[in-house]
XYZ file of N, CA and C in Angstrom:
630
model
N -16.945 -53.214 11.962
C -16.597 -52.809 13.320
C -15.376 -53.564 13.815
N -15.411 -54.939 13.632
C -14.285 -55.757 14.067
C -13.027 -55.402 13.294
N -13.165 -55.203 11.975
C -12.001 -54.864 11.164
C -11.409 -53.530 11.580
N -12.289 -52.570 11.900
C -11.795 -51.269 12.327
C -11.035 -51.385 13.632
N -11.604 -52.150 14.598
C -10.942 -52.329 15.884
C -9.604 -53.042 15.703
N -9.584 -54.067 14.859
C -8.349 -54.806 14.597
C -7.283 -53.898 14.006
N -7.717 -53.013 13.098
C -6.765 -52.107 12.461
C -6.215 -51.105 13.472
N -7.077 -50.590 14.344
C -6.629 -49.615 15.336
C -5.638 -50.241 16.306
N -5.894 -51.495 16.699
C -5.004 -52.170 17.643
C -3.656 -52.476 17.004
N -3.604 -52.527 15.676
C -2.364 -52.827 14.992
C -1.429 -51.643 14.853
N -1.853 -50.457 15.252
C -1.011 -49.272 15.137
C 0.075 -49.271 16.205
N 1.186 -48.634 15.903
C 2.288 -48.485 16.848
C 1.865 -47.593 18.011
N 2.623 -47.613 19.141
C 2.288 -46.720 20.268
C 2.227 -45.251 19.845
N 3.127 -44.854 18.928
C 3.126 -43.451 18.475
C 1.821 -43.136 17.732
N 1.392 -44.053 16.883
C 0.155 -43.808 16.145
C -1.061 -43.907 17.063
N -0.955 -44.763 18.097
C -2.051 -44.827 19.071
C -2.210 -43.467 19.762
N -1.082 -42.822 20.081
C -1.142 -41.486 20.684
C -1.797 -40.492 19.723
N -1.441 -40.619 18.453
C -2.043 -39.733 17.445
C -3.558 -39.896 17.419
N -4.003 -41.139 17.545
C -5.441 -41.412 17.480
C -6.203 -40.838 18.669
N -5.505 -40.621 19.771
C -6.178 -40.116 20.966
C -6.335 -38.598 20.966
N -5.606 -37.901 20.116
C -5.642 -36.447 20.168
C -6.929 -35.894 19.558
N -7.247 -34.679 19.968
C -8.425 -33.996 19.439
C -8.268 -33.795 17.936
N -9.318 -34.052 17.194
C -9.225 -33.967 15.732
C -8.828 -32.578 15.243
N -9.096 -31.548 16.042
C -8.733 -30.198 15.616
C -7.264 -29.883 15.846
N -6.574 -30.733 16.619
C -5.154 -30.490 16.893
C -4.243 -31.309 15.996
N -4.798 -32.296 15.316
C -3.984 -33.140 14.441
C -3.537 -32.349 13.204
N -2.422 -32.801 12.635
C -1.923 -32.217 11.392
C -2.270 -33.177 10.251
N -2.875 -32.643 9.224
C -3.389 -33.473 8.137
C -2.677 -33.157 6.813
N -2.600 -34.177 5.982
C -2.136 -33.988 4.613
C -3.210 -34.558 3.695
N -3.838 -33.700 2.917
C -4.908 -34.124 2.012
C -4.282 -34.485 0.668
N -4.563 -35.685 0.199
C -3.943 -36.195 -1.027
C -5.029 -36.560 -2.034
N -4.765 -36.253 -3.290
C -5.690 -36.679 -4.348
C -4.885 -37.172 -5.550
N -5.413 -38.184 -6.220
C -4.787 -38.743 -7.411
C -5.741 -38.652 -8.588
N -5.186 -38.469 -9.774
C -5.931 -38.674 -11.008
C -5.358 -39.930 -11.663
N -6.232 -40.784 -12.187
C -5.848 -42.123 -12.615
C -6.280 -42.401 -14.046
N -5.709 -43.461 -14.625
C -6.168 -43.872 -15.963
C -7.363 -44.813 -15.870
N -7.649 -45.323 -14.674
C -8.764 -46.237 -14.449
C -8.848 -46.576 -12.977
N -9.665 -47.553 -12.650
C -9.930 -47.860 -11.246
C -9.299 -49.161 -10.773
N -8.484 -49.795 -11.609
C -7.857 -51.060 -11.249
C -6.389 -50.827 -10.891
N -6.029 -50.920 -9.602
C -4.635 -50.628 -9.205
C -3.618 -51.560 -9.840
N -4.065 -52.748 -10.299
C -3.128 -53.694 -10.901
C -2.890 -53.410 -12.376
N -3.788 -52.665 -12.999
C -3.672 -52.433 -14.433
C -3.519 -50.960 -14.787
N -4.110 -50.092 -13.988
C -4.134 -48.674 -14.338
C -3.008 -47.903 -13.649
N -2.869 -46.614 -14.015
C -1.697 -45.844 -13.592
C -2.106 -44.512 -12.971
N -1.191 -43.973 -12.204
C -1.370 -42.630 -11.642
C -0.980 -41.615 -12.720
N -1.900 -40.728 -13.045
C -1.625 -39.685 -14.033
C -1.082 -38.434 -13.344
N -1.657 -38.094 -12.214
C -1.174 -36.928 -11.467
C -1.508 -37.125 -9.998
N -0.800 -36.428 -9.150
C -1.090 -36.454 -7.721
C -0.766 -35.097 -7.124
N -1.495 -34.781 -6.067
C -1.335 -33.492 -5.416
C -1.625 -33.646 -3.937
N -1.066 -32.750 -3.150
C -1.361 -32.764 -1.720
C -1.207 -31.360 -1.142
N -1.848 -31.162 -0.017
C -1.713 -29.909 0.736
C -2.030 -30.182 2.209
N -1.394 -29.419 3.105
C -1.579 -29.674 4.537
C -2.712 -28.852 5.150
N -3.216 -29.379 6.272
C -4.166 -28.670 7.124
C -3.603 -28.686 8.543
N -3.496 -27.527 9.137
C -3.085 -27.429 10.540
C -3.922 -26.349 11.205
N -4.367 -26.638 12.418
C -5.180 -25.669 13.180
C -6.379 -25.188 12.355
N -6.994 -26.100 11.642
C -8.182 -25.823 10.823
C -7.898 -24.842 9.692
N -6.646 -24.704 9.301
C -6.277 -23.824 8.195
C -5.679 -24.665 7.067
N -6.131 -24.396 5.859
C -5.608 -25.088 4.678
C -4.450 -24.263 4.127
N -3.271 -24.865 4.048
C -2.088 -24.139 3.593
C -1.879 -24.397 2.095
N -2.614 -23.630 1.299
C -2.528 -23.800 -0.153
C -1.123 -23.492 -0.658
N -0.444 -22.571 0.009
C 0.914 -22.211 -0.408
C 1.922 -23.327 -0.233
N 1.583 -24.346 0.538
C 2.481 -25.487 0.735
C 2.033 -26.702 -0.091
N 1.136 -26.471 -1.023
C 0.634 -27.579 -1.841
C 1.677 -28.004 -2.874
N 1.518 -29.228 -3.343
C 2.357 -29.759 -4.420
C 1.451 -30.450 -5.433
N 1.831 -30.365 -6.686
C 1.030 -30.961 -7.764
C 1.981 -31.487 -8.837
N 1.892 -32.760 -9.148
C 2.780 -33.382 -10.126
C 1.959 -34.107 -11.194
N 2.456 -34.047 -12.413
C 1.927 -34.876 -13.506
C 2.974 -35.933 -13.819
N 2.526 -37.173 -13.928
C 3.428 -38.288 -14.197
C 3.778 -38.303 -15.685
N 5.039 -38.051 -16.003
C 5.465 -37.981 -17.407
C 5.542 -39.355 -18.064
N 5.488 -40.418 -17.272
C 5.737 -41.755 -17.811
C 4.494 -42.645 -17.831
N 3.337 -42.040 -18.035
C 2.119 -42.844 -18.168
C 2.184 -43.611 -19.485
N 1.972 -44.902 -19.425
C 2.065 -45.727 -20.636
C 0.854 -45.588 -21.539
N -0.329 -45.563 -20.914
C -1.565 -45.511 -21.710
C -2.625 -44.707 -20.963
N -3.014 -43.578 -21.517
C -4.011 -42.728 -20.863
C -5.427 -43.290 -20.958
N -5.653 -44.161 -21.936
C -6.996 -44.703 -22.176
C -7.986 -43.543 -22.371
N -9.165 -43.631 -21.761
C -10.176 -42.578 -21.904
C -10.095 -41.545 -20.779
N -9.068 -41.650 -19.944
C -9.019 -40.809 -18.747
C -8.956 -39.300 -19.012
N -8.390 -38.802 -20.145
C -8.404 -37.338 -20.366
C -9.808 -36.734 -20.363
N -10.823 -37.554 -20.632
C -12.202 -37.049 -20.588
C -12.519 -36.525 -19.193
N -11.920 -37.145 -18.178
C -12.252 -36.794 -16.800
C -11.308 -35.734 -16.221
N -10.014 -35.855 -16.502
C -9.065 -34.928 -15.863
C -8.393 -33.970 -16.836
N -8.582 -34.163 -18.112
C -8.069 -33.213 -19.092
C -6.578 -33.302 -19.352
N -5.902 -34.266 -18.763
C -4.458 -34.397 -18.978
C -4.230 -35.309 -20.179
N -3.721 -34.725 -21.275
C -3.489 -35.504 -22.493
C -1.992 -35.766 -22.668
N -1.639 -36.377 -23.772
C -0.232 -36.731 -24.010
C 0.658 -35.499 -24.045
N 0.125 -34.395 -24.539
C 0.914 -33.154 -24.562
C 1.214 -32.673 -23.146
N 0.217 -32.755 -22.264
C 0.419 -32.333 -20.871
C 1.429 -33.232 -20.174
N 1.435 -34.529 -20.535
C 2.393 -35.451 -19.912
C 3.833 -35.033 -20.193
N 4.053 -34.419 -21.365
C 5.414 -34.007 -21.726
C 5.968 -32.982 -20.745
N 5.087 -32.261 -20.067
C 5.543 -31.275 -19.079
C 5.628 -31.838 -17.678
N 5.408 -33.145 -17.534
C 5.422 -33.768 -16.226
C 6.806 -34.186 -15.790
N 6.834 -34.968 -14.703
C 8.094 -35.474 -14.141
C 7.932 -36.980 -13.916
N 9.038 -37.706 -13.787
C 8.910 -39.125 -13.415
C 8.173 -39.271 -12.084
N 7.285 -40.243 -12.017
C 6.473 -40.418 -10.812
C 7.334 -40.593 -9.569
N 8.473 -41.235 -9.727
C 9.316 -41.493 -8.564
C 9.745 -40.198 -7.872
N 9.904 -39.125 -8.618
C 10.310 -37.851 -8.014
C 9.211 -37.311 -7.099
N 7.973 -37.459 -7.512
C 6.856 -37.032 -6.662
C 6.765 -37.911 -5.419
N 6.949 -39.218 -5.606
C 6.870 -40.131 -4.466
C 7.994 -39.867 -3.470
N 9.150 -39.495 -3.964
C 10.264 -39.179 -3.059
C 9.955 -37.967 -2.187
N 9.187 -37.031 -2.712
C 8.800 -35.865 -1.902
C 7.653 -36.209 -0.948
N 6.776 -37.099 -1.390
C 5.623 -37.446 -0.561
C 5.995 -38.381 0.585
N 6.887 -39.297 0.343
C 7.172 -40.357 1.319
C 7.492 -39.840 2.727
N 8.402 -38.891 2.916
C 8.693 -38.446 4.296
C 7.515 -37.768 4.980
N 6.558 -37.277 4.212
C 5.392 -36.607 4.796
C 4.408 -37.606 5.394
N 4.473 -38.849 4.939
C 3.509 -39.855 5.404
C 3.624 -40.108 6.897
N 4.846 -39.929 7.436
C 5.065 -40.172 8.865
C 4.748 -38.945 9.713
N 4.531 -37.812 9.100
C 4.359 -36.567 9.850
C 2.899 -36.126 9.949
N 2.076 -36.663 9.080
C 0.703 -36.186 8.994
C -0.293 -37.343 9.071
N -1.504 -37.007 9.475
C -2.649 -37.892 9.275
C -3.117 -37.674 7.839
N -3.257 -38.740 7.097
C -3.613 -38.603 5.679
C -5.126 -38.502 5.507
N -5.527 -37.694 4.556
C -6.946 -37.497 4.259
C -7.170 -37.757 2.772
N -8.137 -38.585 2.467
C -8.516 -38.853 1.076
C -10.040 -38.766 0.957
N -10.501 -38.596 -0.270
C -11.908 -38.857 -0.579
C -11.900 -40.144 -1.383
N -12.280 -41.238 -0.771
C -12.138 -42.606 -1.273
C -10.710 -43.094 -1.032
N -10.366 -43.210 0.233
C -9.009 -43.591 0.631
C -8.632 -44.976 0.142
N -9.587 -45.893 0.134
C -9.261 -47.265 -0.245
C -8.667 -47.324 -1.641
N -9.264 -46.600 -2.574
C -8.782 -46.616 -3.952
C -7.437 -45.908 -4.080
N -7.347 -44.677 -3.613
C -6.116 -43.909 -3.795
C -4.943 -44.534 -3.041
N -5.205 -45.064 -1.848
C -4.107 -45.647 -1.081
C -3.583 -46.921 -1.743
N -4.461 -47.704 -2.367
C -4.007 -48.887 -3.097
C -3.064 -48.493 -4.236
N -3.422 -47.455 -4.977
C -2.548 -46.990 -6.065
C -1.217 -46.489 -5.512
N -1.271 -45.741 -4.407
C -0.019 -45.219 -3.849
C 0.869 -46.352 -3.335
N 0.273 -47.321 -2.645
C 1.065 -48.438 -2.137
C 1.726 -49.198 -3.287
N 0.984 -49.418 -4.353
C 1.560 -50.098 -5.516
C 2.704 -49.294 -6.108
N 2.519 -47.974 -6.192
C 3.546 -47.117 -6.785
C 4.813 -47.114 -5.927
N 4.649 -46.991 -4.615
C 5.830 -47.037 -3.747
C 6.520 -48.398 -3.878
N 5.727 -49.455 -3.971
C 6.301 -50.788 -4.111
C 7.073 -50.964 -5.403
N 6.568 -50.374 -6.497
C 7.246 -50.496 -7.782
C 8.640 -49.887 -7.758
N 8.814 -48.857 -6.906
C 10.117 -48.199 -6.824
C 10.891 -48.628 -5.577
N 10.485 -49.759 -4.990
C 11.174 -50.300 -3.804
C 11.313 -49.258 -2.702
N 10.235 -48.563 -2.441
C 10.215 -47.542 -1.391
C 9.251 -48.027 -0.299
N 9.768 -48.690 0.738
C 8.877 -49.191 1.792
C 8.204 -48.054 2.539
N 6.968 -48.267 2.931
C 6.224 -47.276 3.712
C 5.642 -47.960 4.938
N 5.611 -47.229 6.036
C 5.096 -47.769 7.288
C 3.596 -47.545 7.372
N 2.962 -48.238 8.344
C 1.533 -48.010 8.587
C 1.307 -46.553 8.970
N 0.209 -46.029 8.568
C -0.089 -44.630 8.850
C -1.575 -44.468 9.166
N -1.901 -43.365 9.813
C -3.296 -43.079 10.134
C -3.900 -42.285 8.989
N -5.085 -42.684 8.554
C -5.744 -41.932 7.490
C -7.244 -41.866 7.749
N -7.833 -40.824 7.241
C -9.282 -40.663 7.323
C -9.821 -40.475 5.910
N -11.084 -40.802 5.759
C -11.712 -40.816 4.439
C -12.993 -39.985 4.501
N -13.005 -38.872 3.790
C -14.191 -38.014 3.822
C -15.420 -38.720 3.261
N -15.213 -39.656 2.351
C -16.352 -40.392 1.805
C -16.959 -41.311 2.864
N -16.113 -41.985 3.636
C -16.618 -42.861 4.695
C -17.265 -42.054 5.822
N -16.682 -40.909 6.121
C -17.277 -40.043 7.148
C -18.696 -39.661 6.728
N -18.844 -39.314 5.444
C -20.151 -38.899 4.960
C -21.127 -40.067 4.932
N -20.633 -41.235 4.540
C -21.491 -42.431 4.525
C -22.005 -42.724 5.931
N -21.128 -42.661 6.910
C -21.540 -42.920 8.301
C -22.536 -41.879 8.774
N -22.281 -40.620 8.428
C -23.168 -39.534 8.881
C -24.569 -39.702 8.290
N -24.644 -39.999 7.009
C -25.948 -40.167 6.366
C -26.658 -41.425 6.876
N -25.884 -42.478 7.118
C -26.480 -43.715 7.623
C -27.094 -43.505 8.998
N -26.387 -42.771 9.855
C -26.908 -42.501 11.196
C -28.191 -41.676 11.149
N -28.333 -40.910 10.067
C -29.554 -40.112 9.893
C -30.675 -40.918 9.239
N -30.365 -42.158 8.877
C -31.372 -43.009 8.254
C -31.657 -42.669 6.813
N -30.742 -41.956 6.164
C -30.973 -41.551 4.778
C -30.573 -42.672 3.817
N -31.335 -42.808 2.739
C -30.944 -43.730 1.684
C -29.790 -43.115 0.903
N -28.817 -43.935 0.573
C -27.617 -43.429 -0.091
C -27.563 -43.984 -1.506
N -27.700 -43.114 -2.486
C -27.679 -43.517 -3.881
C -26.280 -43.626 -4.435
N -26.202 -44.065 -5.682
C -24.907 -44.354 -6.321
C -23.983 -43.144 -6.338
N -24.517 -41.963 -6.654
C -23.677 -40.769 -6.774
C -23.710 -39.876 -5.533
N -24.349 -40.315 -4.486
C -24.516 -39.452 -3.319
C -23.229 -39.217 -2.537
N -22.222 -40.060 -2.785
C -20.987 -39.925 -2.017
C -19.822 -39.413 -2.857
N -20.095 -39.002 -4.113
C -18.976 -38.410 -4.857
C -18.649 -37.041 -4.258
N -17.492 -36.526 -4.601
C -16.983 -35.325 -3.936
C -17.922 -34.133 -4.102
N -18.441 -33.947 -5.298
C -19.320 -32.803 -5.554
C -20.608 -32.897 -4.746
N -21.187 -34.098 -4.689
C -22.444 -34.279 -3.948
C -22.233 -34.059 -2.463
N -21.107 -34.555 -1.943
C -20.818 -34.357 -0.517
C -20.634 -32.880 -0.206
N -19.915 -32.170 -1.056
C -19.684 -30.733 -0.834
C -21.009 -29.961 -0.885
N -21.868 -30.344 -1.784
C -23.136 -29.626 -1.927
C -23.951 -29.670 -0.638
N -23.868 -30.782 0.110
C -24.634 -30.892 1.356
C -24.146 -29.932 2.431
N -22.925 -29.399 2.246
C -22.384 -28.419 3.208
C -22.379 -27.016 2.613
N -23.078 -26.865 1.487
C -23.171 -25.573 0.795
C -21.806 -25.045 0.387
N -20.888 -25.947 0.089
C -19.572 -25.545 -0.421
C -19.676 -25.294 -1.923
N -18.941 -24.327 -2.444
C -19.093 -23.975 -3.869
C -18.604 -25.076 -4.795
N -19.143 -25.089 -5.989
C -18.744 -26.071 -6.999
C -17.491 -25.611 -7.720
N -16.528 -26.516 -7.881
C -15.331 -26.199 -8.660
C -15.546 -26.665 -10.090
N -15.298 -25.778 -11.032
C -15.529 -26.108 -12.431
C -14.409 -26.973 -12.991
N -13.156 -26.703 -12.581
C -12.044 -27.497 -13.081
C -11.934 -28.786 -12.276
N -11.267 -29.772 -12.853
C -11.157 -31.078 -12.203
C -9.729 -31.575 -12.388
N -8.910 -31.375 -11.355
C -7.581 -31.978 -11.375
C -7.196 -32.326 -9.950
N -6.039 -32.949 -9.790
C -5.669 -33.485 -8.480
C -5.570 -32.381 -7.426
N -4.989 -31.244 -7.783
C -4.831 -30.187 -6.786
C -6.175 -29.564 -6.420
N -7.008 -29.314 -7.418
C -8.341 -28.776 -7.139
C -9.142 -29.732 -6.263
N -9.050 -31.021 -6.566
C -9.790 -32.016 -5.777
C -9.213 -32.161 -4.367
N -7.898 -32.002 -4.231
C -7.306 -32.036 -2.883
C -7.823 -30.858 -2.061
N -7.884 -29.681 -2.681
C -8.422 -28.514 -1.980
C -9.904 -28.710 -1.656
N -10.644 -29.245 -2.610
C -12.072 -29.488 -2.382
C -12.286 -30.494 -1.245
N -11.440 -31.503 -1.184
C -11.527 -32.496 -0.111
C -11.162 -31.870 1.234
N -10.151 -31.015 1.243
C -9.752 -30.348 2.480
C -10.894 -29.488 3.031
N -11.545 -28.757 2.155
C -12.669 -27.917 2.586
C -13.819 -28.774 3.106
N -14.083 -29.862 2.397
C -15.141 -30.777 2.840
C -14.815 -31.361 4.209
N -13.580 -31.764 4.402
C -13.169 -32.371 5.672
C -13.377 -31.404 6.835
N -12.968 -30.175 6.677
C -13.152 -29.186 7.749
C -14.645 -28.942 8.014
N -15.423 -28.914 6.959
C -16.873 -28.738 7.133
C -17.467 -29.925 7.886
N -17.014 -31.133 7.549
C -17.510 -32.326 8.242
C -17.138 -32.302 9.717
N -15.883 -31.950 10.013
C -15.435 -31.922 11.409
C -16.303 -30.980 12.235
N -16.549 -29.809 11.694
C -17.336 -28.831 12.453
C -18.796 -29.246 12.567
N -19.307 -29.904 11.527
C -20.693 -30.373 11.576
C -20.854 -31.502 12.580
N -19.956 -32.472 12.527
C -20.064 -33.662 13.368
C -19.848 -33.328 14.838
N -18.901 -32.444 15.114
C -18.507 -32.190 16.504
C -19.091 -30.896 17.047
N -19.889 -30.197 16.258
C -20.428 -28.887 16.653
C -19.313 -27.941 17.075
N -18.157 -28.077 16.415
C -17.037 -27.177 16.655
C -16.219 -27.490 17.889
N -16.560 -28.575 18.604
C -15.849 -28.878 19.851
C -14.713 -29.885 19.654
N -14.759 -30.645 18.591
C -13.736 -31.641 18.349
C -14.028 -32.944 19.058
N -13.486 -34.028 18.516
C -13.593 -35.369 19.107
C -12.241 -36.048 18.941
N -12.058 -37.204 19.589
C -10.811 -37.949 19.414
C -10.690 -38.403 17.964
N -9.500 -38.298 17.448
C -9.273 -38.648 16.047
C -9.688 -40.084 15.731
N -9.528 -40.995 16.702
C -9.862 -42.401 16.450
C -11.326 -42.583 16.069
N -12.183 -41.646 16.439
C -13.588 -41.749 16.102
C -13.849 -41.458 14.615
N -12.851 -40.944 13.929
C -13.000 -40.642 12.506
C -12.338 -41.680 11.619
N -11.488 -42.530 12.216
C -10.679 -43.464 11.413
C -11.481 -44.727 11.110
């Protein structure tokens, strides 16, 4: 609670205004990464994708999806995302994707499923290419779900907060493929379902979700 309040107070006046607006009026950018592992200091971004949400509409036509051509070591990660060394050959340097993503960070509220992990990887990647980024507002569908289940007094198991399990609770369909763009779309759908469930369709101040 204290950390959340401290973080909110640290936002600029412009971001404070963003936090006060109705969650249904905010503009969102849903981002997903595929990784070689879970350690931001050792592992790498294999692919990243994003798509916007405005006025409760997901703009799939404005989505972007990149594969990082310069992954040093895939490790066992192709088991999860299916991107092998051959697929990497069709990718682009990660810096090109980051150059397209960077200006969007100031225009949108960011949405992740497990924001802490993905944002750490993104911050490291921007830092590696000497691309400074400012503080930004972000929401995490996993944390939203954790809070919602906790308030209901439900026990939360190890896999109860993964993307598929969260979607299932809202009767959202299962996606058979697993890549950054599919997961970004799945997260966007989950986020809209959560907003409508939590607010009964009336909306709340965005700061209540951060």
